[in-house]
mmCIF file of C-alpha atoms and ligand atoms in Angstrom:
data_model
loop_
_atom_site.group_PDB
_atom_site.id
_atom_site.type_symbol
_atom_site.label_atom_id
_atom_site.label_comp_id
_atom_site.label_asym_id
_atom_site.label_seq_id
_atom_site.Cartn_x
_atom_site.Cartn_y
_atom_site.Cartn_z
ATOM 1 C CA MET A 213 -20.588 21.050 9.013
ATOM 2 C CA LYS A 214 -22.643 19.665 11.851
ATOM 3 C CA VAL A 215 -21.637 21.008 15.235
ATOM 4 C CA GLY A 216 -23.574 18.288 17.066
ATOM 5 C CA ALA A 217 -21.274 15.648 15.640
ATOM 6 C CA TYR A 218 -18.624 16.628 18.154
ATOM 7 C CA GLN A 219 -20.879 16.388 21.156
ATOM 8 C CA THR A 220 -21.280 12.632 20.927
ATOM 9 C CA SER A 221 -19.431 10.070 22.942
ATOM 10 C CA LEU A 222 -17.897 12.146 25.693
ATOM 11 C CA LEU A 223 -16.864 8.859 27.253
ATOM 12 C CA ALA A 224 -14.627 8.091 24.305
ATOM 13 C CA LEU A 225 -13.113 11.514 24.622
ATOM 14 C CA ALA A 226 -12.495 10.963 28.311
ATOM 15 C CA SER A 227 -10.795 7.654 27.625
ATOM 16 C CA LEU A 228 -8.493 9.244 25.094
ATOM 17 C CA ARG A 229 -7.521 12.188 27.241
ATOM 18 C CA SER A 230 -5.294 10.003 29.378
ATOM 19 C CA ILE A 231 -3.344 8.819 26.345
ATOM 20 C CA PHE A 232 -3.413 11.974 24.311
ATOM 21 C CA ALA A 233 -3.263 14.903 26.691
ATOM 22 C CA LEU A 234 -4.225 17.745 24.408
ATOM 23 C CA PRO A 235 -3.281 21.085 25.940
ATOM 24 C CA VAL A 236 -4.950 23.869 24.020
ATOM 25 C CA LEU A 237 -2.151 26.113 22.855
ATOM 26 C CA GLU A 238 -2.763 29.715 21.983
ATOM 27 C CA ARG A 239 -3.023 29.119 18.287
ATOM 28 C CA ASP A 240 -4.988 25.888 18.604
ATOM 29 C CA ARG A 241 -8.640 25.098 18.789
ATOM 30 C CA PRO A 242 -9.839 22.257 21.030
ATOM 31 C CA TYR A 243 -9.315 19.446 18.563
ATOM 32 C CA ARG A 244 -9.862 15.843 19.507
ATOM 33 C CA HIS A 245 -9.236 12.504 17.815
ATOM 34 C CA PRO A 246 -12.510 10.828 16.849
ATOM 35 C CA ILE A 247 -12.188 7.122 17.698
ATOM 36 C CA ALA A 248 -15.474 5.355 18.439
ATOM 37 C CA ARG A 249 -15.565 3.329 21.675
ATOM 38 C CA ILE A 250 -18.417 0.896 22.103
ATOM 39 C CA PRO A 251 -19.357 -1.856 24.587
ATOM 40 C CA ILE A 252 -17.514 -5.115 23.978
ATOM 41 C CA SER A 253 -20.778 -7.011 23.493
ATOM 42 C CA SER A 254 -21.096 -5.458 20.069
ATOM 43 C CA ALA A 255 -17.445 -5.906 19.127
ATOM 44 C CA LEU A 256 -17.087 -8.318 16.220
ATOM 45 C CA THR A 257 -13.679 -9.655 17.122
ATOM 46 C CA THR A 258 -12.644 -10.408 20.648
ATOM 47 C CA THR A 259 -10.640 -13.542 20.023
ATOM 48 C CA PRO A 260 -6.886 -12.978 20.160
ATOM 49 C CA GLY A 261 -5.052 -13.152 16.856
ATOM 50 C CA ILE A 262 -1.923 -11.602 15.409
ATOM 51 C CA THR A 263 -0.355 -8.792 17.426
ATOM 52 C CA PRO A 264 1.626 -6.266 15.371
ATOM 53 C CA ASN A 265 5.277 -5.295 15.670
ATOM 54 C CA LEU A 266 5.713 -1.531 15.974
ATOM 55 C CA HIS A 267 8.365 0.298 13.934
ATOM 56 C CA ILE A 268 9.168 3.929 14.654
ATOM 57 C CA LEU A 269 10.466 5.655 11.512
ATOM 58 C CA ASP A 270 12.953 8.517 11.533
ATOM 59 C CA LYS A 271 10.937 11.533 10.468
ATOM 60 C CA ALA A 272 13.992 13.433 9.245
ATOM 61 C CA ASN A 273 14.629 10.640 6.743
ATOM 62 C CA LEU A 274 11.086 10.921 5.433
ATOM 63 C CA LEU A 275 11.216 14.628 4.673
ATOM 64 C CA SER A 276 13.017 14.435 1.367
ATOM 65 C CA GLU A 277 10.960 15.488 -1.609
ATOM 66 C CA GLY A 278 7.692 13.545 -1.758
ATOM 67 C CA THR A 279 7.530 10.543 -4.014
ATOM 68 C CA VAL A 280 4.353 9.796 -5.942
ATOM 69 C CA VAL A 281 3.329 6.275 -4.955
ATOM 70 C CA PRO A 282 1.231 4.523 -7.624
ATOM 71 C CA GLY A 283 -2.174 2.990 -7.013
ATOM 72 C CA LEU A 284 -4.010 0.063 -8.541
ATOM 73 C CA VAL A 285 -7.484 0.166 -10.026
ATOM 74 C CA GLY A 286 -9.099 -3.024 -8.805
ATOM 75 C CA PRO A 287 -11.630 -5.176 -10.619
ATOM 76 C CA ASP A 288 -15.258 -4.393 -9.870
ATOM 77 C CA LEU A 289 -15.957 -7.653 -8.114
ATOM 78 C CA ASN A 290 -19.598 -7.271 -7.223
ATOM 79 C CA PRO A 291 -20.925 -4.545 -9.453
ATOM 80 C CA THR A 292 -24.262 -3.306 -8.197
ATOM 81 C CA PRO A 293 -26.405 -0.444 -9.397
ATOM 82 C CA ALA A 294 -25.755 2.804 -7.583
ATOM 83 C CA ARG A 295 -27.767 2.719 -4.417
ATOM 84 C CA ARG A 296 -26.517 5.967 -2.996
ATOM 85 C CA GLN A 297 -28.964 7.467 -0.551
ATOM 86 C CA LYS A 298 -28.750 11.174 -0.061
ATOM 87 C CA ARG A 299 -29.706 12.144 3.459
ATOM 88 C CA SER A 300 -31.882 15.090 4.191
ATOM 89 C CA VAL A 301 -29.657 18.026 4.808
ATOM 90 C CA ILE A 302 -30.122 18.999 8.438
ATOM 91 C CA GLY A 303 -27.982 21.694 9.929
ATOM 92 C CA GLY A 304 -25.493 21.483 7.102
ATOM 93 C CA GLU A 305 -24.885 17.714 7.264
ATOM 94 C CA SER A 306 -22.826 16.721 4.201
ATOM 95 C CA ARG A 307 -22.181 13.004 4.758
ATOM 96 C CA TYR A 308 -24.294 10.376 3.056
ATOM 97 C CA LEU A 309 -24.536 6.604 3.225
ATOM 98 C CA GLN A 310 -22.194 4.796 0.863
ATOM 99 C CA THR A 311 -23.495 1.456 -0.451
ATOM 100 C CA LYS A 312 -21.477 0.922 -3.631
ATOM 101 C CA THR A 313 -18.849 -1.667 -4.422
ATOM 102 C CA GLY A 314 -15.824 -1.424 -6.703
ATOM 103 C CA ASN A 315 -13.414 1.498 -7.053
ATOM 104 C CA PRO A 316 -12.634 3.181 -4.773
ATOM 105 C CA TRP A 317 -15.226 1.967 -2.264
ATOM 106 C CA ASP A 318 -13.514 -1.392 -1.782
ATOM 107 C CA TYR A 319 -10.249 0.350 -0.799
ATOM 108 C CA VAL A 320 -11.857 1.852 2.329
ATOM 109 C CA GLY A 321 -12.903 -0.089 5.395
ATOM 110 C CA ARG A 322 -13.283 -0.294 9.131
ATOM 111 C CA LEU A 323 -10.389 -0.894 11.525
ATOM 112 C CA GLU A 324 -11.380 -2.465 14.830
ATOM 113 C CA TRP A 325 -9.838 -3.736 18.033
ATOM 114 C CA ALA A 326 -10.822 -4.448 21.612
ATOM 115 C CA VAL A 327 -9.300 -3.644 24.993
ATOM 116 C CA GLY A 328 -10.906 -4.934 28.187
ATOM 117 C CA THR A 329 -14.617 -4.238 28.006
ATOM 118 C CA SER A 330 -14.419 -1.778 25.118
ATOM 119 C CA GLY A 331 -14.379 -2.205 21.372
ATOM 120 C CA TYR A 332 -12.767 0.542 19.281
ATOM 121 C CA ARG A 333 -13.619 1.654 15.743
ATOM 122 C CA CYS A 334 -11.552 3.623 13.262
ATOM 123 C CA SER A 335 -11.458 3.866 9.481
ATOM 124 C CA GLY A 336 -8.652 3.148 7.040
ATOM 125 C CA ALA A 337 -7.801 2.683 3.374
ATOM 126 C CA LEU A 338 -5.662 0.338 1.300
ATOM 127 C CA VAL A 339 -2.558 2.085 -0.068
ATOM 128 C CA GLY A 340 -0.768 -0.975 -1.388
ATOM 129 C CA PRO A 341 -1.193 -4.720 -1.999
ATOM 130 C CA ARG A 342 -1.121 -5.348 1.772
ATOM 131 C CA HIS A 343 -0.737 -1.825 3.096
ATOM 132 C CA LEU A 344 -3.281 0.156 5.071
ATOM 133 C CA ALA A 345 -3.228 3.877 5.852
ATOM 134 C CA THR A 346 -4.920 5.016 9.052
ATOM 135 C CA ALA A 347 -4.390 7.468 11.903
ATOM 136 C CA ARG A 348 -1.552 6.906 14.381
ATOM 137 C CA HIS A 349 -3.939 7.354 17.293
ATOM 138 C CA CYS A 350 -5.851 4.314 15.933
ATOM 139 C CA PHE A 351 -3.448 1.873 17.531
ATOM 140 C CA ASN A 352 -2.157 1.498 21.040
ATOM 141 C CA THR A 353 1.543 2.185 21.553
ATOM 142 C CA THR A 354 1.405 1.120 25.219
ATOM 143 C CA ASN A 355 -0.396 -2.183 24.802
ATOM 144 C CA THR A 356 1.228 -4.570 22.318
ATOM 145 C CA ALA A 357 -1.164 -7.461 22.986
ATOM 146 C CA ILE A 358 -3.959 -6.128 20.781
ATOM 147 C CA THR A 359 -5.195 -7.643 17.505
ATOM 148 C CA TYR A 360 -6.295 -5.127 14.859
ATOM 149 C CA THR A 361 -8.696 -6.246 12.131
ATOM 150 C CA PHE A 362 -9.379 -4.383 8.887
ATOM 151 C CA ARG A 363 -12.655 -5.074 7.068
ATOM 152 C CA PRO A 364 -12.841 -3.604 3.539
ATOM 153 C CA ASN A 365 -16.180 -2.055 2.516
ATOM 154 C CA TYR A 366 -17.719 -3.306 5.767
ATOM 155 C CA ASN A 367 -21.436 -2.490 5.860
ATOM 156 C CA GLN A 368 -23.297 -4.074 8.762
ATOM 157 C CA GLY A 369 -21.366 -7.228 7.916
ATOM 158 C CA ALA A 370 -18.515 -8.459 5.755
ATOM 159 C CA ASN A 371 -20.716 -8.952 2.625
ATOM 160 C CA GLY A 372 -18.247 -11.472 1.219
ATOM 161 C CA TYR A 373 -15.167 -9.284 1.615
ATOM 162 C CA THR A 374 -12.033 -10.826 3.122
ATOM 163 C CA ALA A 375 -10.828 -9.293 6.402
ATOM 164 C CA ALA A 376 -7.166 -8.988 7.410
ATOM 165 C CA GLN A 377 -5.149 -8.635 10.597
ATOM 166 C CA VAL A 378 -2.284 -6.208 11.128
ATOM 167 C CA THR A 379 1.244 -7.652 11.388
ATOM 168 C CA ASN A 380 3.418 -4.507 11.456
ATOM 169 C CA ILE A 381 2.859 -0.783 11.994
ATOM 170 C CA LEU A 382 5.146 1.979 10.683
ATOM 171 C CA TYR A 383 4.836 5.507 12.109
ATOM 172 C CA VAL A 384 6.824 8.442 13.450
ATOM 173 C CA SER A 385 6.941 9.102 17.178
ATOM 174 C CA GLY A 386 6.293 12.354 18.984
ATOM 175 C CA SER A 387 3.383 13.707 20.928
ATOM 176 C CA LEU A 388 0.230 14.998 19.290
ATOM 177 C CA THR A 389 0.115 18.249 21.179
ATOM 178 C CA ASP A 390 -0.825 20.991 18.754
ATOM 179 C CA THR A 391 -2.248 21.578 15.301
ATOM 180 C CA CYS A 392 1.075 21.202 13.491
ATOM 181 C CA THR A 393 1.944 17.855 15.133
ATOM 182 C CA TYR A 394 -1.405 16.426 14.007
ATOM 183 C CA GLY A 395 0.294 16.293 10.604
ATOM 184 C CA ASP A 396 2.227 13.287 11.998
ATOM 185 C CA ASP A 397 -0.935 11.449 13.051
ATOM 186 C CA TRP A 398 -0.716 8.795 10.336
ATOM 187 C CA ALA A 399 0.329 5.143 10.370
ATOM 188 C CA VAL A 400 1.035 2.611 7.647
ATOM 189 C CA MET A 401 -0.057 -0.881 8.657
ATOM 190 C CA ILE A 402 1.021 -4.140 7.029
ATOM 191 C CA LEU A 403 -1.753 -6.725 6.630
ATOM 192 C CA ASN A 404 -1.577 -10.524 6.699
ATOM 193 C CA GLN A 405 -3.785 -10.721 3.585
ATOM 194 C CA ARG A 406 -3.087 -9.246 0.143
ATOM 195 C CA LEU A 407 -6.394 -7.392 0.014
ATOM 196 C CA GLY A 408 -5.072 -4.759 -2.392
ATOM 197 C CA ASP A 409 -4.401 -7.392 -5.056
ATOM 198 C CA LYS A 410 -8.088 -8.317 -4.850
ATOM 199 C CA TYR A 411 -9.789 -4.994 -4.348
ATOM 200 C CA GLY A 412 -7.340 -2.380 -5.652
ATOM 201 C CA TYR A 413 -5.745 0.423 -3.629
ATOM 202 C CA PHE A 414 -5.068 4.140 -3.554
ATOM 203 C CA GLY A 415 -1.806 5.693 -4.620
ATOM 204 C CA ALA A 416 -0.354 8.320 -2.286
ATOM 205 C CA LYS A 417 0.552 11.869 -3.201
ATOM 206 C CA GLN A 418 1.868 14.981 -1.569
ATOM 207 C CA PHE A 419 -0.661 17.770 -1.019
ATOM 208 C CA THR A 420 0.423 21.226 -2.100
ATOM 209 C CA GLY A 421 -1.735 24.295 -2.101
ATOM 210 C CA THR A 422 -5.496 24.264 -2.195
ATOM 211 C CA THR A 423 -8.259 22.061 -3.562
ATOM 212 C CA ALA A 424 -12.018 22.053 -3.105
ATOM 213 C CA THR A 425 -12.674 18.631 -4.550
ATOM 214 C CA PHE A 426 -11.537 16.069 -1.980
ATOM 215 C CA TRP A 427 -13.608 13.050 -1.021
ATOM 216 C CA HIS A 428 -13.590 11.372 2.401
ATOM 217 C CA GLU A 429 -15.147 8.166 3.682
ATOM 218 C CA GLY A 430 -15.321 6.693 7.162
ATOM 219 C CA TYR A 431 -17.427 4.922 9.774
ATOM 220 C CA PRO A 432 -19.124 7.603 11.888
ATOM 221 C CA TYR A 433 -20.723 6.579 15.156
ATOM 222 C CA ASP A 434 -23.221 9.423 15.151
ATOM 223 C CA LEU A 435 -24.810 8.418 11.830
ATOM 224 C CA GLY A 436 -24.413 4.655 11.585
ATOM 225 C CA ASN A 437 -23.031 3.368 14.920
ATOM 226 C CA SER A 438 -19.741 2.856 13.022
ATOM 227 C CA GLU A 439 -21.528 -0.036 11.279
ATOM 228 C CA ARG A 440 -21.934 1.666 7.891
ATOM 229 C CA PRO A 441 -19.647 3.739 5.639
ATOM 230 C CA TYR A 442 -20.481 7.379 4.983
ATOM 231 C CA VAL A 443 -18.918 9.579 2.347
ATOM 232 C CA GLU A 444 -18.558 13.308 1.839
ATOM 233 C CA GLN A 445 -17.494 15.000 -1.387
ATOM 234 C CA SER A 446 -16.463 18.494 -2.465
ATOM 235 C CA ILE A 447 -14.286 18.940 0.608
ATOM 236 C CA SER A 448 -11.962 21.924 0.457
ATOM 237 C CA GLY A 449 -8.454 21.476 1.802
ATOM 238 C CA LYS A 450 -5.641 23.890 2.512
ATOM 239 C CA ASN A 451 -2.301 23.858 4.267
ATOM 240 C CA VAL A 452 -1.739 25.499 7.666
ATOM 241 C CA SER A 453 0.574 28.415 7.030
ATOM 242 C CA THR A 454 1.860 28.468 10.639
ATOM 243 C CA CYS A 455 3.327 24.956 10.213
ATOM 244 C CA ASN A 456 6.722 25.674 8.591
ATOM 245 C CA SER A 457 5.092 27.990 6.045
ATOM 246 C CA GLY A 458 2.649 25.256 5.097
ATOM 247 C CA THR A 459 5.309 22.690 4.152
ATOM 248 C CA THR A 460 4.449 20.353 7.070
ATOM 249 C CA GLY A 461 1.445 20.016 9.352
ATOM 250 C CA PRO A 462 -2.034 18.759 8.586
ATOM 251 C CA ILE A 463 -4.469 19.492 5.752
ATOM 252 C CA LEU A 464 -7.191 21.792 7.082
ATOM 253 C CA THR A 465 -10.752 21.003 5.929
ATOM 254 C CA LYS A 466 -14.396 21.553 6.791
ATOM 255 C CA ALA A 467 -15.251 17.841 6.490
ATOM 256 C CA ASP A 468 -17.951 16.593 8.858
ATOM 257 C CA ALA A 469 -16.545 14.085 11.323
ATOM 258 C CA SER A 470 -17.543 12.093 14.356
ATOM 259 C CA ASP A 471 -16.143 9.201 16.362
ATOM 260 C CA GLY A 472 -15.142 6.273 14.143
ATOM 261 C CA GLN A 473 -14.006 8.362 11.179
ATOM 262 C CA SER A 474 -10.424 8.647 12.462
ATOM 263 C CA GLY A 475 -8.003 7.293 9.881
ATOM 264 C CA GLY A 476 -10.413 7.551 6.934
ATOM 265 C CA PRO A 477 -8.795 8.727 3.673
ATOM 266 C CA LEU A 478 -8.908 12.002 1.773
ATOM 267 C CA TRP A 479 -8.772 11.483 -2.012
ATOM 268 C CA LEU A 480 -9.513 13.008 -5.390
ATOM 269 C CA LEU A 481 -11.372 11.667 -8.410
ATOM 270 C CA PRO A 482 -9.168 9.647 -10.800
ATOM 271 C CA GLU A 483 -6.258 11.804 -11.893
ATOM 272 C CA ALA A 484 -4.689 11.976 -15.362
ATOM 273 C CA ASP A 485 -3.365 8.400 -15.108
ATOM 274 C CA GLY A 486 -6.799 7.051 -14.114
ATOM 275 C CA VAL A 487 -5.675 6.377 -10.537
ATOM 276 C CA ARG A 488 -7.080 7.769 -7.297
ATOM 277 C CA TYR A 489 -4.478 9.014 -4.844
ATOM 278 C CA THR A 490 -4.915 9.534 -1.106
ATOM 279 C CA TYR A 491 -3.513 12.713 0.386
ATOM 280 C CA GLY A 492 -4.061 12.069 4.059
ATOM 281 C CA VAL A 493 -6.023 10.375 6.841
ATOM 282 C CA LEU A 494 -8.489 11.928 9.270
ATOM 283 C CA SER A 495 -6.706 12.950 12.461
ATOM 284 C CA ALA A 496 -8.698 15.417 14.537
ATOM 285 C CA GLY A 497 -11.848 17.474 14.583
ATOM 286 C CA SER A 498 -13.180 20.552 16.314
ATOM 287 C CA THR A 499 -16.423 22.465 15.964
ATOM 288 C CA THR A 500 -14.854 24.502 13.158
ATOM 289 C CA ASP A 501 -12.261 22.379 11.324
ATOM 290 C CA THR A 502 -11.276 18.787 10.603
ATOM 291 C CA LEU A 503 -7.595 17.984 10.130
ATOM 292 C CA PHE A 504 -6.044 15.270 7.970
ATOM 293 C CA ALA A 505 -2.504 13.950 8.512
ATOM 294 C CA GLY A 506 -0.411 13.292 5.425
ATOM 295 C CA ARG A 507 2.088 15.324 3.394
ATOM 296 C CA THR A 508 5.654 14.389 2.514
ATOM 297 C CA ALA A 509 6.562 12.116 5.427
ATOM 298 C CA PHE A 510 3.384 10.059 4.993
ATOM 299 C CA VAL A 511 3.868 9.583 1.244
ATOM 300 C CA ASN A 512 7.491 8.553 1.717
ATOM 301 C CA ALA A 513 6.453 6.165 4.513
ATOM 302 C CA VAL A 514 3.959 4.488 2.157
ATOM 303 C CA ALA A 515 6.789 4.089 -0.376
ATOM 304 C CA GLN A 516 9.093 2.673 2.317
ATOM 305 C CA ALA A 517 6.413 0.275 3.591
ATOM 306 C CA ARG A 518 5.768 -0.991 0.066
ATOM 307 C CA SER A 519 9.444 -1.679 -0.602
ATOM 308 C CA GLN A 520 10.157 -3.144 2.855
ATOM 309 C CA TYR A 521 7.028 -5.325 2.891
ATOM 310 C CA PRO A 522 6.357 -5.992 -0.823
HETATM 311 C C1 LIG B 823 -4.409 1.109 25.315
HETATM 312 O O1 LIG B 823 -3.991 0.105 26.199
HETATM 313 C C2 LIG B 823 -4.103 0.482 27.560
HETATM 314 C C3 LIG B 823 -3.464 -0.611 28.414
HETATM 315 O O2 LIG B 823 -4.100 -1.847 28.203
HETATM 316 C C4 LIG B 823 -5.578 0.692 27.889
HETATM 317 O O3 LIG B 823 -5.714 1.155 29.219
HETATM 318 C C5 LIG B 823 -6.152 1.748 26.935
HETATM 319 O O4 LIG B 823 -7.551 1.864 27.150
HETATM 320 C C6 LIG B 823 -5.907 1.364 25.521
HETATM 321 N N1 LIG B 823 -6.399 2.415 24.645
HETATM 322 C C7 LIG B 823 -6.883 2.186 23.416
HETATM 323 C C8 LIG B 823 -7.349 3.398 22.675
HETATM 324 O O5 LIG B 823 -6.948 1.091 22.920
HETATM 325 C C1 LIG B 824 0.086 26.416 0.878
HETATM 326 O O1 LIG B 824 -1.136 26.803 0.256
HETATM 327 C C2 LIG B 824 -1.019 27.970 -0.563
HETATM 328 C C3 LIG B 824 -2.384 28.275 -1.119
HETATM 329 O O2 LIG B 824 -3.317 28.392 -0.089
HETATM 330 C C4 LIG B 824 -0.049 27.728 -1.684
HETATM 331 O O3 LIG B 824 0.120 28.906 -2.439
HETATM 332 C C5 LIG B 824 1.287 27.290 -1.121
HETATM 333 O O4 LIG B 824 2.149 26.925 -2.188
HETATM 334 C C6 LIG B 824 1.103 26.109 -0.190
HETATM 335 N N1 LIG B 824 2.382 25.778 0.385
HETATM 336 C C7 LIG B 824 2.760 24.516 0.555
HETATM 337 C C8 LIG B 824 4.148 24.357 1.063
HETATM 338 O O5 LIG B 824 2.056 23.567 0.339
#
């Protein structure tokens, strides 16, 4: 857990404050949503493209018992020897550069968009043939003229991977004002390319109880300028007991996070059926905890998105 990770990019924080006023309630720590904001000159895509239609889902309808949504193990398209580089551990840093291809590395990628003179960077993961899971704060509900591009396994370039643009976004409304509401900070995006058929995708499952074996990957600005994917493993997760006795609300972890990792997935090694399932997406970080949005409503939304946009 690197405290310094949260001190970067105060500008990005300032820009988000206006959209996401985050009053610190008594039981809450000063969490913030780690989007990376960078000068437009280094944004890859500034040309206008598809702009998504926004669909607000009824949260009450999504709270029935969680479905298990299946995943697909993709072909290893460009198998390369493991080139994992472990970083020196400084001050408890646990993230390391991810340079592999195949499962599940091809499911994860960078989500990017531009507004005015700023480019924005988040992370996301395929959860269906053309379905992307990311954080709700990784798209702009007030500006519908933005094109969002997802680049699977982006690493300082596309490296032969096909990119996709977002056509529709499914999410639940409501303000992100305290720890429990961060559990709603997820979105399911529909892509204009069937990337999941090519690269595989995560299933989605409901998190119950405790685990110490989650993985997370994203595009941190502090380590790689949001140009390279970093992964962390052996992440412990638990529910927040003050959020409806732990039935709703985010998954509480000690994952290291900085700007750009918002929306990156939380997953486990292949489960009994050989599939990797995602349990949530990175929502918010503080100097002591990192929260992932997911749980029942998210899993049911993935199921709904897959049936509505097959
Ligand atoms: C959202 O759009 C508004 C209006 O164009 C803009 O001021 C704001 O910076 C945008 N925020 C993000 C995070 O894209
Ligand atoms: C919350 O986590 C505890 C373990 O820490 C577990 O016993 C309990 O069943 C969980 N509750 C829910 C609703 O996930």
